[in-house]
Amino acid sequence: MLLLLALRKGAHKWAVACSGGLGILSATMIWLPSPVQQKVFMTTTKSGSFETLDILYVISTLEIGGGERHLSIVARMLVRGGARVHVYSLAGSGPLHEALTQSGVTVLVPPVGRDDIGQSLVLRSLRMLLAALHLAYTMLRLRPPIVHFFLPAAYVIGAIAAWIARIDIRIMSRRSLNYYQRAYPAVQWIEKRLHRTMDAVLGNSIAVVRQLRNEEGVADDRLGLIYNGIEIP
């Protein structure tokens, strides 16, 4: 099944695509070449193809976590539908790396991984700076029309890199409540300003979307709700 939710951005029309296959729903953005008359347009088809989709996902790690596993399913299903998908992991390689590459997803990592250095704050900070520069270089080299961020570190670093690289479509997905911001007030300040540079800010629950709107000031025309996908055997 292919579910399209079309969003209007000025004179341009975009779509949030939820790719089915085996009952897995996934979220990303695609270009709609024909005019869309409604602000929100929904259609389904059994023969949808993602052959024109080219997207770079940026995520903090490839460990076995909820966000990481969700992205792994999304990326593999999109490739199966014909999309060109890259996944950049800021922390370096991880347990999900092999499954992604075997499915045709191109996995990209910084020159120095998180596990390649010690626990020194200075070394970790230098490694993160190197990863940010490498990510910006990767965006400039690949020129993906769409970049989609998962998890806070990937969002803060990746959104700045995407702004530098002038990526056309930028999407952020929030997959938890923002309680982590209480321990890092600077992150809250930065994220609120990065939201303004996004074409879409997505939440996976009503509570998350409500926080994004009421506490972080995301405008309704950039806000979206896509529940977690369910895999049907």
Short mmCIF file of C-alpha atoms in Angstrom, two decimals:
data_model
loop_
_atom_site.label_atom_id
_atom_site.label_comp_id
_atom_site.label_asym_id
_atom_site.label_seq_id
_atom_site.Cartn_x
_atom_site.Cartn_y
_atom_site.Cartn_z
CA MET A 1 0.00 0.00 0.00
CA LEU A 2 1.13 3.53 -0.66
CA LEU A 3 -0.31 6.33 1.44
CA LEU A 4 0.33 9.91 0.39
CA LEU A 5 -0.33 12.94 2.55
CA ALA A 6 0.40 15.99 0.46
CA LEU A 7 1.59 19.17 2.14
CA ARG A 8 1.66 22.59 0.54
CA LYS A 9 4.77 24.76 0.94
CA GLY A 10 4.20 28.06 -0.84
CA ALA A 11 3.86 27.27 -4.53
CA HIS A 12 5.41 23.84 -4.06
CA LYS A 13 3.69 20.60 -3.19
CA TRP A 14 5.31 17.95 -1.09
CA ALA A 15 4.14 14.62 0.28
CA VAL A 16 4.67 12.51 3.31
CA ALA A 17 4.91 9.00 1.94
CA CYS A 18 4.00 5.98 4.00
CA SER A 19 5.30 2.90 2.26
CA GLY A 20 3.46 -0.33 2.93
CA GLY A 21 4.66 -3.70 1.69
CA LEU A 22 4.20 -6.43 4.33
CA GLY A 23 2.08 -3.97 6.25
CA ILE A 24 5.01 -1.75 7.28
CA LEU A 25 4.23 1.96 7.25
CA SER A 26 7.19 4.28 6.85
CA ALA A 27 7.55 8.04 6.79
CA THR A 28 9.55 10.18 4.40
CA MET A 29 9.06 12.99 1.89
CA ILE A 30 8.67 12.92 -1.90
CA TRP A 31 8.06 15.48 -4.62
CA LEU A 32 4.65 15.59 -6.26
CA PRO A 33 5.18 16.59 -9.89
CA SER A 34 1.53 17.37 -10.61
CA PRO A 35 -0.39 20.21 -8.89
CA VAL A 36 -2.16 19.30 -5.67
CA GLN A 37 -5.34 21.29 -5.13
CA GLN A 38 -5.92 20.36 -1.48
CA LYS A 39 -3.61 21.16 1.39
CA VAL A 40 -4.00 17.62 2.62
CA PHE A 41 -4.48 14.94 0.01
CA MET A 42 -4.76 11.25 0.69
CA THR A 43 -4.72 8.35 -1.72
CA THR A 44 -3.76 4.70 -1.71
CA THR A 45 -2.47 2.38 -4.36
CA LYS A 46 -1.24 -1.19 -4.39
CA SER A 47 1.41 -0.58 -7.04
CA GLY A 48 3.16 2.49 -5.65
CA SER A 49 6.83 2.95 -6.55
CA PHE A 50 9.56 5.02 -4.92
CA GLU A 51 11.90 4.97 -7.93
CA THR A 52 12.13 8.77 -8.00
CA LEU A 53 12.86 9.05 -4.26
CA ASP A 54 16.39 9.98 -3.17
CA ILE A 55 16.81 10.53 0.56
CA LEU A 56 19.50 10.80 3.21
CA TYR A 57 18.58 9.76 6.75
CA VAL A 58 20.72 11.05 9.60
CA ILE A 59 20.57 9.20 12.92
CA SER A 60 22.67 9.27 16.07
CA THR A 61 23.53 5.56 16.22
CA LEU A 62 22.86 2.18 14.63
CA GLU A 63 22.36 0.43 17.95
CA ILE A 64 19.32 -1.72 18.76
CA GLY A 65 16.89 1.00 19.85
CA GLY A 66 13.35 1.95 18.97
CA GLY A 67 14.24 4.81 16.64
CA GLU A 68 17.08 2.88 15.05
CA ARG A 69 14.98 -0.20 14.38
CA HIS A 70 12.15 1.91 12.99
CA LEU A 71 14.53 3.64 10.58
CA SER A 72 16.05 0.30 9.57
CA ILE A 73 12.61 -1.01 8.58
CA VAL A 74 11.72 2.22 6.77
CA ALA A 75 14.97 2.37 4.80
CA ARG A 76 14.89 -1.27 3.74
CA MET A 77 11.28 -1.06 2.60
CA LEU A 78 11.93 2.09 0.59
CA VAL A 79 14.88 0.45 -1.16
CA ARG A 80 12.68 -2.53 -1.94
CA GLY A 81 10.27 -0.08 -3.58
CA GLY A 82 13.05 1.33 -5.77
CA ALA A 83 14.24 4.32 -3.72
CA ARG A 84 17.85 5.43 -3.38
CA VAL A 85 18.48 5.57 0.37
CA HIS A 86 21.54 6.62 2.37
CA VAL A 87 21.78 6.39 6.16
CA TYR A 88 24.41 8.42 8.01
CA SER A 89 25.19 7.28 11.57
CA LEU A 90 26.97 9.92 13.66
CA ALA A 91 28.32 7.39 16.16
CA GLY A 92 29.75 5.14 13.47
CA SER A 93 28.87 1.54 12.75
CA GLY A 94 26.55 -0.57 14.88
CA PRO A 95 24.53 -3.81 15.02
CA LEU A 96 22.06 -2.63 12.33
CA HIS A 97 24.78 -1.74 9.82
CA GLU A 98 25.00 -5.15 8.17
CA ALA A 99 21.24 -5.63 7.80
CA LEU A 100 20.95 -2.24 6.12
CA THR A 101 23.78 -2.80 3.65
CA GLN A 102 22.54 -6.26 2.78
CA SER A 103 19.19 -4.73 1.89
CA GLY A 104 20.74 -2.22 -0.50
CA VAL A 105 20.87 0.79 1.84
CA THR A 106 24.09 2.80 1.63
CA VAL A 107 25.41 3.29 5.17
CA LEU A 108 27.76 6.20 5.78
CA VAL A 109 29.81 6.83 8.93
CA PRO A 110 32.31 9.49 10.07
CA PRO A 111 36.06 8.83 9.76
CA VAL A 112 36.33 8.21 13.51
CA GLY A 113 33.60 6.25 15.30
CA ARG A 114 32.45 6.67 18.87
CA ASP A 115 34.12 3.42 19.91
CA ASP A 116 37.45 4.36 18.30
CA ILE A 117 38.39 6.88 21.01
CA GLY A 118 38.51 7.04 24.79
CA GLN A 119 36.09 8.72 27.17
CA SER A 120 37.96 12.03 27.34
CA LEU A 121 35.57 14.96 26.94
CA VAL A 122 38.06 16.73 24.70
CA LEU A 123 38.49 13.73 22.41
CA ARG A 124 34.76 13.12 22.24
CA SER A 125 34.13 16.78 21.40
CA LEU A 126 36.77 16.72 18.67
CA ARG A 127 35.30 13.52 17.26
CA MET A 128 31.83 15.05 17.15
CA LEU A 129 33.20 18.14 15.39
CA LEU A 130 34.90 15.91 12.84
CA ALA A 131 31.66 13.98 12.34
CA ALA A 132 29.72 17.23 11.81
CA LEU A 133 32.20 18.42 9.19
CA HIS A 134 32.19 15.04 7.47
CA LEU A 135 28.38 15.02 7.42
CA ALA A 136 28.27 18.49 5.86
CA TYR A 137 30.82 17.35 3.27
CA THR A 138 28.73 14.24 2.58
CA MET A 139 25.63 16.34 1.99
CA LEU A 140 27.51 18.63 -0.37
CA ARG A 141 28.89 15.62 -2.24
CA LEU A 142 25.64 13.66 -2.52
CA ARG A 143 23.28 16.64 -2.86
CA PRO A 144 20.24 14.64 -1.68
CA PRO A 145 16.98 16.52 -2.29
CA ILE A 146 15.65 15.24 1.05
CA VAL A 147 17.28 14.87 4.46
CA HIS A 148 15.39 13.34 7.39
CA PHE A 149 16.71 13.47 10.99
CA PHE A 150 16.08 10.96 13.78
CA LEU A 151 17.12 11.43 17.45
CA PRO A 152 18.33 14.65 19.13
CA ALA A 153 22.08 14.58 18.40
CA ALA A 154 21.48 13.78 14.75
CA TYR A 155 18.96 16.60 14.54
CA VAL A 156 21.12 19.30 16.14
CA ILE A 157 24.23 18.43 14.13
CA GLY A 158 22.49 17.32 10.94
CA ALA A 159 20.14 20.29 10.66
CA ILE A 160 23.04 22.72 10.85
CA ALA A 161 24.91 20.69 8.22
CA ALA A 162 21.82 20.65 6.00
CA TRP A 163 21.50 24.43 6.31
CA ILE A 164 25.14 24.83 5.28
CA ALA A 165 24.66 22.43 2.36
CA ARG A 166 21.39 24.16 1.35
CA ILE A 167 19.43 20.91 1.24
CA ASP A 168 16.06 21.53 -0.38
CA ILE A 169 13.73 19.49 1.87
CA ARG A 170 14.50 19.00 5.58
CA ILE A 171 12.45 16.82 7.91
CA MET A 172 12.75 16.07 11.60
CA SER A 173 11.06 13.18 13.44
CA ARG A 174 10.57 13.33 17.23
CA ARG A 175 9.93 9.89 18.67
CA SER A 176 9.67 10.71 22.37
CA LEU A 177 8.54 13.44 24.72
CA ASN A 178 11.03 16.26 25.20
CA TYR A 179 11.97 15.48 28.80
CA TYR A 180 15.62 15.08 27.77
CA GLN A 181 15.72 18.85 27.17
CA ARG A 182 15.36 19.52 30.90
CA ALA A 183 18.90 18.25 31.48
CA TYR A 184 20.24 20.19 28.50
CA PRO A 185 18.63 23.66 28.30
CA ALA A 186 20.98 24.65 25.48
CA VAL A 187 19.62 21.79 23.37
CA GLN A 188 16.08 23.06 23.89
CA TRP A 189 17.12 26.56 22.78
CA ILE A 190 18.89 25.21 19.69
CA GLU A 191 16.11 22.83 18.69
CA LYS A 192 13.44 25.54 18.86
CA ARG A 193 15.41 27.59 16.37
CA LEU A 194 16.17 24.62 14.14
CA HIS A 195 12.44 23.82 13.91
CA ARG A 196 12.02 27.01 11.88
CA THR A 197 14.37 25.65 9.22
CA MET A 198 12.41 22.42 8.77
CA ASP A 199 9.85 21.81 6.04
CA ALA A 200 8.16 19.22 8.24
CA VAL A 201 8.41 18.38 11.94
CA LEU A 202 6.88 14.97 12.64
CA GLY A 203 5.81 13.28 15.85
CA ASN A 204 4.80 9.67 16.41
CA SER A 205 2.09 10.39 18.99
CA ILE A 206 -0.46 13.06 19.82
CA ALA A 207 1.44 13.90 23.01
CA VAL A 208 4.68 14.49 21.09
CA VAL A 209 2.92 16.66 18.50
CA ARG A 210 1.21 18.65 21.27
CA GLN A 211 4.57 19.38 22.91
CA LEU A 212 6.08 20.44 19.60
CA ARG A 213 3.22 22.86 19.03
CA ASN A 214 2.58 24.21 22.54
CA GLU A 215 6.06 24.14 24.09
CA GLU A 216 8.38 24.48 21.12
CA GLY A 217 6.35 26.74 18.85
CA VAL A 218 6.20 24.59 15.71
CA ALA A 219 3.65 26.06 13.30
CA ASP A 220 0.68 23.90 12.36
CA ASP A 221 1.54 24.00 8.66
CA ARG A 222 4.87 22.29 9.40
CA LEU A 223 3.59 19.82 11.99
CA GLY A 224 2.65 16.24 11.21
CA LEU A 225 1.59 13.10 13.06
CA ILE A 226 2.65 9.66 11.80
CA TYR A 227 2.22 6.75 14.16
CA ASN A 228 4.79 3.99 14.38
CA GLY A 229 4.48 1.38 11.66
CA ILE A 230 3.17 -2.08 12.37
CA GLU A 231 4.71 -5.08 10.61
CA ILE A 232 2.08 -7.63 9.57
CA PRO A 233 3.55 -11.07 8.82
#
